[in-house]
PDB file of C-alpha atoms in Angstrom:
ATOM      1  CA  GLN L   1     -88.612 -62.978-134.347  1.00 87.00           C
ATOM      2  CA  LEU L   2     -85.745 -60.847-133.147  1.00 91.00           C
ATOM      3  CA  GLN L   3     -82.317 -61.984-134.377  1.00 95.00           C
ATOM      4  CA  LEU L   4     -78.852 -60.783-133.418  1.00 97.00           C
ATOM      5  CA  GLN L   5     -75.685 -61.145-135.452  1.00 97.00           C
ATOM      6  CA  GLU L   6     -72.174 -60.222-134.285  1.00 98.00           C
ATOM      7  CA  SER L   7     -69.503 -59.062-136.655  1.00 98.00           C
ATOM      8  CA  GLY L   8     -65.985 -57.719-136.466  1.00 96.00           C
ATOM      9  CA  PRO L   9     -62.302 -58.593-136.840  1.00 96.00           C
ATOM     10  CA  GLY L  10     -61.350 -62.100-135.791  1.00 96.00           C
ATOM     11  CA  LEU L  11     -57.794 -61.084-134.933  1.00 98.00           C
ATOM     12  CA  VAL L  12     -56.662 -58.101-132.849  1.00 98.00           C
ATOM     13  CA  LYS L  13     -53.134 -57.232-131.834  1.00 98.00           C
ATOM     14  CA  PRO L  14     -52.161 -56.869-128.172  1.00 97.00           C
ATOM     15  CA  SER L  15     -52.617 -53.336-126.743  1.00 97.00           C
ATOM     16  CA  GLU L  16     -55.064 -52.421-129.513  1.00 98.00           C
ATOM     17  CA  THR L  17     -58.818 -51.910-129.294  1.00 98.00           C
ATOM     18  CA  LEU L  18     -61.295 -54.673-130.042  1.00 98.00           C
ATOM     19  CA  SER L  19     -64.395 -53.386-131.840  1.00 98.00           C
ATOM     20  CA  LEU L  20     -67.501 -55.487-132.512  1.00 98.00           C
ATOM     21  CA  THR L  21     -70.916 -54.784-133.888  1.00 98.00           C
ATOM     22  CA  CYS L  22     -74.184 -56.584-133.251  1.00 97.00           C
ATOM     23  CA  THR L  23     -76.886 -56.063-135.862  1.00 97.00           C
ATOM     24  CA  VAL L  24     -80.479 -56.556-134.735  1.00 94.00           C
ATOM     25  CA  SER L  25     -83.098 -57.729-137.204  1.00 94.00           C
ATOM     26  CA  GLY L  26     -86.765 -58.544-136.821  1.00 92.00           C
ATOM     27  CA  GLY L  27     -87.307 -55.806-134.229  1.00 88.00           C
ATOM     28  CA  SER L  28     -86.070 -52.516-132.876  1.00 86.00           C
ATOM     29  CA  ILE L  29     -83.045 -52.149-130.641  1.00 84.00           C
ATOM     30  CA  GLY L  30     -84.578 -48.993-129.253  1.00 82.00           C
ATOM     31  CA  SER L  31     -87.193 -50.584-127.018  1.00 86.00           C
ATOM     32  CA  SER L  32     -87.955 -49.770-123.392  1.00 88.00           C
ATOM     33  CA  SER L  33     -88.804 -53.425-122.850  1.00 92.00           C
ATOM     34  CA  TYR L  34     -85.257 -54.737-122.789  1.00 92.00           C
ATOM     35  CA  TYR L  35     -81.558 -54.173-122.465  1.00 95.00           C
ATOM     36  CA  CYS L  36     -78.985 -55.406-124.938  1.00 95.00           C
ATOM     37  CA  GLY L  37     -75.576 -56.582-123.858  1.00 97.00           C
ATOM     38  CA  TRP L  38     -72.371 -58.473-124.430  1.00 98.00           C
ATOM     39  CA  ILE L  39     -71.119 -61.701-122.896  1.00 98.00           C
ATOM     40  CA  ARG L  40     -67.852 -63.490-123.669  1.00 98.00           C
ATOM     41  CA  GLN L  41     -66.501 -66.990-123.280  1.00 98.00           C
ATOM     42  CA  PRO L  42     -62.786 -67.809-123.441  1.00 98.00           C
ATOM     43  CA  PRO L  43     -62.016 -71.110-125.144  1.00 97.00           C
ATOM     44  CA  GLY L  44     -62.955 -74.032-122.898  1.00 96.00           C
ATOM     45  CA  LYS L  45     -64.145 -71.744-120.096  1.00 98.00           C
ATOM     46  CA  GLY L  46     -67.369 -70.313-118.704  1.00 98.00           C
ATOM     47  CA  LEU L  47     -69.454 -67.243-119.480  1.00 98.00           C
ATOM     48  CA  GLU L  48     -68.371 -63.765-118.435  1.00 98.00           C
ATOM     49  CA  TRP L  49     -70.761 -60.832-118.528  1.00 98.00           C
ATOM     50  CA  ILE L  50     -69.249 -57.686-120.105  1.00 98.00           C
ATOM     51  CA  GLY L  51     -72.037 -55.141-119.930  1.00 98.00           C
ATOM     52  CA  ILE L  52     -75.567 -54.057-120.915  1.00 97.00           C
ATOM     53  CA  ILE L  53     -77.138 -50.917-122.322  1.00 96.00           C
ATOM     54  CA  TYR L  54     -80.656 -49.588-122.154  1.00 93.00           C
ATOM     55  CA  TYR L  55     -82.401 -47.835-125.055  1.00 87.00           C
ATOM     56  CA  ASN L  56     -81.886 -44.457-123.322  1.00 88.00           C
ATOM     57  CA  GLY L  57     -78.152 -44.990-123.255  1.00 89.00           C
ATOM     58  CA  ASN L  58     -77.760 -46.034-119.609  1.00 94.00           C
ATOM     59  CA  THR L  59     -74.930 -48.565-119.301  1.00 97.00           C
ATOM     60  CA  TYR L  60     -73.849 -51.104-116.696  1.00 97.00           C
ATOM     61  CA  TYR L  61     -70.456 -52.782-116.908  1.00 98.00           C
ATOM     62  CA  ASN L  62     -68.642 -55.651-115.272  1.00 98.00           C
ATOM     63  CA  PRO L  63     -66.429 -53.923-112.669  1.00 97.00           C
ATOM     64  CA  SER L  64     -63.450 -56.019-113.735  1.00 97.00           C
ATOM     65  CA  LEU L  65     -63.685 -54.651-117.293  1.00 98.00           C
ATOM     66  CA  LYS L  66     -65.253 -51.236-116.697  1.00 97.00           C
ATOM     67  CA  SER L  67     -62.100 -49.189-117.274  1.00 97.00           C
ATOM     68  CA  ARG L  68     -61.634 -50.686-120.736  1.00 98.00           C
ATOM     69  CA  VAL L  69     -65.194 -51.186-122.026  1.00 98.00           C
ATOM     70  CA  THR L  70     -67.592 -48.991-123.951  1.00 98.00           C
ATOM     71  CA  ILE L  71     -70.999 -50.226-125.120  1.00 98.00           C
ATOM     72  CA  SER L  72     -73.137 -48.036-127.337  1.00 96.00           C
ATOM     73  CA  VAL L  73     -76.276 -48.223-129.455  1.00 94.00           C
ATOM     74  CA  ASP L  74     -76.994 -46.761-132.873  1.00 92.00           C
ATOM     75  CA  THR L  75     -80.806 -46.832-133.180  1.00 89.00           C
ATOM     76  CA  SER L  76     -80.711 -45.515-136.746  1.00 91.00           C
ATOM     77  CA  LYS L  77     -78.742 -48.610-137.825  1.00 93.00           C
ATOM     78  CA  ASN L  78     -80.352 -50.960-135.265  1.00 93.00           C
ATOM     79  CA  GLN L  79     -76.865 -51.842-134.063  1.00 95.00           C
ATOM     80  CA  LEU L  80     -75.131 -52.427-130.738  1.00 95.00           C
ATOM     81  CA  SER L  81     -71.393 -51.883-130.444  1.00 97.00           C
ATOM     82  CA  LEU L  82     -68.625 -53.060-128.166  1.00 98.00           C
ATOM     83  CA  ARG L  83     -65.198 -51.469-127.737  1.00 98.00           C
ATOM     84  CA  LEU L  84     -62.623 -53.073-125.503  1.00 98.00           C
ATOM     85  CA  SER L  85     -59.316 -51.228-125.213  1.00 98.00           C
ATOM     86  CA  SER L  86     -55.767 -52.342-124.394  1.00 98.00           C
ATOM     87  CA  VAL L  87     -56.483 -55.997-125.128  1.00 98.00           C
ATOM     88  CA  THR L  88     -54.266 -58.860-124.104  1.00 98.00           C
ATOM     89  CA  ALA L  89     -54.283 -62.590-124.792  1.00 98.00           C
ATOM     90  CA  ALA L  90     -56.700 -62.945-121.840  1.00 98.00           C
ATOM     91  CA  ASP L  91     -59.353 -61.181-123.973  1.00 98.00           C
ATOM     92  CA  THR L  92     -59.355 -63.998-126.502  1.00 98.00           C
ATOM     93  CA  ALA L  93     -62.879 -65.387-126.487  1.00 98.00           C
ATOM     94  CA  VAL L  94     -66.125 -65.929-128.278  1.00 98.00           C
ATOM     95  CA  TYR L  95     -68.094 -62.699-127.925  1.00 98.00           C
ATOM     96  CA  TYR L  96     -71.905 -62.861-127.821  1.00 98.00           C
ATOM     97  CA  CYS L  97     -74.486 -60.166-128.021  1.00 98.00           C
ATOM     98  CA  ALA L  98     -77.814 -60.869-126.351  1.00 97.00           C
ATOM     99  CA  ARG L  99     -81.120 -59.357-125.344  1.00 96.00           C
ATOM    100  CA  LEU L 100     -82.221 -59.080-121.730  1.00 96.00           C
ATOM    101  CA  PRO L 101     -85.931 -58.325-121.322  1.00 95.00           C
ATOM    102  CA  ILE L 102     -86.871 -56.382-118.237  1.00 93.00           C
ATOM    103  CA  ALA L 103     -89.682 -58.824-117.736  1.00 93.00           C
ATOM    104  CA  CYS L 104     -87.380 -61.801-117.165  1.00 92.00           C
ATOM    105  CA  ASP L 105     -83.972 -60.336-116.114  1.00 95.00           C
ATOM    106  CA  ALA L 106     -82.211 -62.965-118.221  1.00 98.00           C
ATOM    107  CA  PHE L 107     -80.733 -63.182-121.714  1.00 98.00           C
ATOM    108  CA  ASP L 108     -83.439 -64.748-123.836  1.00 97.00           C
ATOM    109  CA  ILE L 109     -82.106 -64.202-127.347  1.00 97.00           C
ATOM    110  CA  TRP L 110     -78.454 -64.599-128.273  1.00 98.00           C
ATOM    111  CA  GLY L 111     -76.385 -64.067-131.370  1.00 98.00           C
ATOM    112  CA  GLN L 112     -74.356 -66.994-132.670  1.00 98.00           C
ATOM    113  CA  GLY L 113     -71.132 -65.475-131.293  1.00 98.00           C
ATOM    114  CA  THR L 114     -67.935 -64.366-132.947  1.00 98.00           C
ATOM    115  CA  MET L 115     -64.485 -65.593-132.060  1.00 98.00           C
ATOM    116  CA  VAL L 116     -61.837 -62.954-131.411  1.00 98.00           C
ATOM    117  CA  THR L 117     -58.189 -63.867-130.979  1.00 98.00           C
ATOM    118  CA  VAL L 118     -55.674 -61.441-129.495  1.00 98.00           C
ATOM    119  CA  SER L 119     -52.259 -62.166-130.963  1.00 97.00           C
ATOM    120  CA  SER L 120     -49.427 -60.377-132.711  1.00 95.00           C
TER     121      SER L 120
ATOM    122  CA  GLU W   1     -69.732 -58.649-106.624  1.00 93.00           C
ATOM    123  CA  ILE W   2     -72.106 -61.574-106.125  1.00 97.00           C
ATOM    124  CA  VAL W   3     -70.338 -64.860-106.700  1.00 98.00           C
ATOM    125  CA  LEU W   4     -72.360 -67.850-107.909  1.00 98.00           C
ATOM    126  CA  THR W   5     -70.936 -71.281-107.098  1.00 98.00           C
ATOM    127  CA  GLN W   6     -72.297 -74.249-108.987  1.00 98.00           C
ATOM    128  CA  SER W   7     -72.055 -77.878-107.914  1.00 96.00           C
ATOM    129  CA  PRO W   8     -71.140 -80.406-108.849  1.00 97.00           C
ATOM    130  CA  ALA W   9     -68.613 -79.390-111.516  1.00 98.00           C
ATOM    131  CA  THR W  10     -69.459 -82.570-113.424  1.00 98.00           C
ATOM    132  CA  LEU W  11     -72.488 -84.811-113.120  1.00 98.00           C
ATOM    133  CA  SER W  12     -72.489 -88.243-114.739  1.00 98.00           C
ATOM    134  CA  LEU W  13     -75.934 -89.744-115.235  1.00 98.00           C
ATOM    135  CA  SER W  14     -77.796 -92.006-117.647  1.00 98.00           C
ATOM    136  CA  PRO W  15     -80.799 -91.137-119.861  1.00 97.00           C
ATOM    137  CA  GLY W  16     -83.994 -91.472-117.909  1.00 98.00           C
ATOM    138  CA  GLU W  17     -82.394 -90.522-114.597  1.00 98.00           C
ATOM    139  CA  ARG W  18     -83.153 -87.368-112.581  1.00 98.00           C
ATOM    140  CA  ALA W  19     -80.561 -84.602-112.547  1.00 98.00           C
ATOM    141  CA  THR W  20     -80.217 -82.098-109.775  1.00 98.00           C
ATOM    142  CA  LEU W  21     -77.874 -79.141-110.272  1.00 98.00           C
ATOM    143  CA  SER W  22     -77.101 -76.618-107.554  1.00 98.00           C
ATOM    144  CA  CYS W  23     -76.248 -72.889-107.619  1.00 98.00           C
ATOM    145  CA  ARG W  24     -75.265 -71.053-104.441  1.00 98.00           C
ATOM    146  CA  ALA W  25     -74.970 -67.252-104.252  1.00 98.00           C
ATOM    147  CA  SER W  26     -72.554 -65.370-101.988  1.00 98.00           C
ATOM    148  CA  GLN W  27     -75.482 -63.109-100.944  1.00 97.00           C
ATOM    149  CA  SER W  28     -79.190 -63.018-101.622  1.00 97.00           C
ATOM    150  CA  VAL W  29     -80.201 -62.546-105.256  1.00 97.00           C
ATOM    151  CA  SER W  30     -83.928 -62.309-104.439  1.00 95.00           C
ATOM    152  CA  SER W  31     -85.834 -63.816-107.387  1.00 96.00           C
ATOM    153  CA  TYR W  32     -83.299 -62.772-110.041  1.00 97.00           C
ATOM    154  CA  LEU W  33     -81.874 -66.195-110.816  1.00 98.00           C
ATOM    155  CA  ALA W  34     -81.806 -67.804-114.247  1.00 98.00           C
ATOM    156  CA  TRP W  35     -80.500 -71.046-115.785  1.00 98.00           C
ATOM    157  CA  TYR W  36     -79.016 -71.658-119.249  1.00 98.00           C
ATOM    158  CA  GLN W  37     -78.054 -74.712-121.238  1.00 98.00           C
ATOM    159  CA  GLN W  38     -75.093 -74.643-123.601  1.00 98.00           C
ATOM    160  CA  LYS W  39     -74.088 -77.282-126.107  1.00 98.00           C
ATOM    161  CA  PRO W  40     -70.694 -77.362-127.869  1.00 97.00           C
ATOM    162  CA  GLY W  41     -70.328 -74.728-130.546  1.00 96.00           C
ATOM    163  CA  GLN W  42     -73.665 -73.114-129.673  1.00 98.00           C
ATOM    164  CA  ALA W  43     -74.796 -70.026-127.839  1.00 98.00           C
ATOM    165  CA  PRO W  44     -76.409 -70.538-124.434  1.00 98.00           C
ATOM    166  CA  ARG W  45     -80.159 -71.134-124.354  1.00 98.00           C
ATOM    167  CA  LEU W  46     -82.317 -69.666-121.604  1.00 98.00           C
ATOM    168  CA  LEU W  47     -84.166 -72.396-119.717  1.00 98.00           C
ATOM    169  CA  ILE W  48     -85.452 -70.829-116.501  1.00 98.00           C
ATOM    170  CA  TYR W  49     -85.832 -67.247-115.236  1.00 98.00           C
ATOM    171  CA  HIS W  50     -86.996 -65.741-111.945  1.00 98.00           C
ATOM    172  CA  ILE W  51     -86.030 -69.009-110.201  1.00 98.00           C
ATOM    173  CA  SER W  52     -88.795 -71.195-111.575  1.00 98.00           C
ATOM    174  CA  LYS W  53     -90.371 -69.747-114.716  1.00 98.00           C
ATOM    175  CA  ARG W  54     -89.703 -71.743-117.855  1.00 98.00           C
ATOM    176  CA  ALA W  55     -88.693 -69.801-120.933  1.00 97.00           C
ATOM    177  CA  THR W  56     -90.679 -70.130-124.161  1.00 96.00           C
ATOM    178  CA  GLY W  57     -90.488 -73.628-125.618  1.00 97.00           C
ATOM    179  CA  ILE W  58     -88.657 -75.234-122.685  1.00 98.00           C
ATOM    180  CA  PRO W  59     -89.954 -78.729-121.867  1.00 98.00           C
ATOM    181  CA  ALA W  60     -91.747 -79.355-118.589  1.00 98.00           C
ATOM    182  CA  ARG W  61     -89.010 -81.803-117.459  1.00 98.00           C
ATOM    183  CA  PHE W  62     -86.886 -78.740-116.637  1.00 98.00           C
ATOM    184  CA  SER W  63     -87.827 -77.060-113.359  1.00 98.00           C
ATOM    185  CA  GLY W  64     -86.179 -74.513-111.061  1.00 98.00           C
ATOM    186  CA  SER W  65     -86.524 -73.922-107.349  1.00 98.00           C
ATOM    187  CA  GLY W  66     -84.912 -72.227-104.389  1.00 98.00           C
ATOM    188  CA  SER W  67     -84.794 -68.900-102.678  1.00 97.00           C
ATOM    189  CA  GLY W  68     -82.381 -66.342-101.326  1.00 94.00           C
ATOM    190  CA  THR W  69     -78.969 -67.874-101.907  1.00 97.00           C
ATOM    191  CA  ASP W  70     -79.633 -71.523-102.727  1.00 98.00           C
ATOM    192  CA  PHE W  71     -81.131 -72.641-106.029  1.00 98.00           C
ATOM    193  CA  THR W  72     -81.688 -75.896-107.901  1.00 98.00           C
ATOM    194  CA  LEU W  73     -82.252 -76.887-111.501  1.00 98.00           C
ATOM    195  CA  THR W  74     -83.925 -80.258-111.822  1.00 98.00           C
ATOM    196  CA  ILE W  75     -84.296 -82.292-114.962  1.00 98.00           C
ATOM    197  CA  SER W  76     -86.869 -84.918-114.111  1.00 97.00           C
ATOM    198  CA  SER W  77     -85.957 -87.573-116.647  1.00 97.00           C
ATOM    199  CA  LEU W  78     -82.888 -87.011-118.811  1.00 98.00           C
ATOM    200  CA  GLU W  79     -83.234 -87.095-122.562  1.00 98.00           C
ATOM    201  CA  PRO W  80     -80.137 -87.673-124.779  1.00 97.00           C
ATOM    202  CA  GLU W  81     -80.223 -84.012-125.880  1.00 98.00           C
ATOM    203  CA  ASP W  82     -80.004 -82.758-122.256  1.00 98.00           C
ATOM    204  CA  PHE W  83     -76.322 -83.643-121.877  1.00 98.00           C
ATOM    205  CA  ALA W  84     -74.636 -80.243-121.974  1.00 98.00           C
ATOM    206  CA  VAL W  85     -73.185 -77.554-119.746  1.00 98.00           C
ATOM    207  CA  TYR W  86     -75.543 -75.611-117.480  1.00 98.00           C
ATOM    208  CA  TYR W  87     -74.976 -72.122-116.070  1.00 98.00           C
ATOM    209  CA  CYS W  88     -76.819 -70.106-113.478  1.00 98.00           C
ATOM    210  CA  GLN W  89     -76.906 -66.298-113.653  1.00 98.00           C
ATOM    211  CA  GLN W  90     -78.042 -63.593-111.262  1.00 98.00           C
ATOM    212  CA  ARG W  91     -79.320 -60.083-112.006  1.00 97.00           C
ATOM    213  CA  ASN W  92     -79.914 -58.806-108.483  1.00 94.00           C
ATOM    214  CA  THR W  93     -76.666 -56.803-108.437  1.00 91.00           C
ATOM    215  CA  LEU W  94     -75.251 -56.198-111.908  1.00 96.00           C
ATOM    216  CA  ILE W  95     -74.910 -59.618-113.586  1.00 98.00           C
ATOM    217  CA  THR W  96     -72.765 -62.659-112.860  1.00 98.00           C
ATOM    218  CA  PHE W  97     -72.685 -66.223-114.085  1.00 98.00           C
ATOM    219  CA  GLY W  98     -71.776 -69.361-112.254  1.00 98.00           C
ATOM    220  CA  GLN W  99     -68.809 -71.407-113.503  1.00 98.00           C
ATOM    221  CA  GLY W 100     -71.050 -74.132-114.950  1.00 98.00           C
ATOM    222  CA  THR W 101     -71.937 -77.772-114.393  1.00 98.00           C
ATOM    223  CA  ARG W 102     -71.136 -80.289-117.072  1.00 98.00           C
ATOM    224  CA  LEU W 103     -73.810 -82.937-117.375  1.00 98.00           C
ATOM    225  CA  GLU W 104     -72.331 -85.986-119.099  1.00 98.00           C
ATOM    226  CA  ILE W 105     -73.536 -89.365-120.097  1.00 96.00           C
ATOM    227  CA  LYS W 106     -72.571 -92.148-117.704  1.00 94.00           C
TER     228      LYS W 106
END
């Protein structure tokens, strides 16, 4: 059974770059059957889609975040990465990585999430 | 950007009752509409995809319906564990989520 686990700093300073890693176990991240992506959730608020990446490197980003986001895949390490630049307090959230199979066009497997706080 | 509007914001019902949650899209999302359940401190769980297909392990009391821009998630008879927040999500044009409906115990 595929599992995803997010990791990274829990505290990032304003104007710096947030960097998170999602490690995939129980399967390969380099599959043509699905995308992998990132979703975030500010405290007490709803879900916000950040972006997805296909195994061939094609990426799709939320237009509201596109200028600051980079999602990449390292198939040798079976890892997905997120970089979000020039962060502010509004970027404080739980960040989830998740799998989106082409067959269902929805996120069927999620990591447990990691809380990132932007504060000096 | 396709905006998904969920209603009501909060739904107060008792166990055993039927729950009907709505999701309206600002333009057609074809069949690319999914529903998730989220409990406090947990990641969302996929319930329904492609409008009406139940994800693996999802009980039959959960059903989805609709077309075009108007969609419904129905829980036929509420169990205590069903009280949570529910989100819809579209994948027709990029990806967006609705703002959520909180289903609370009356």
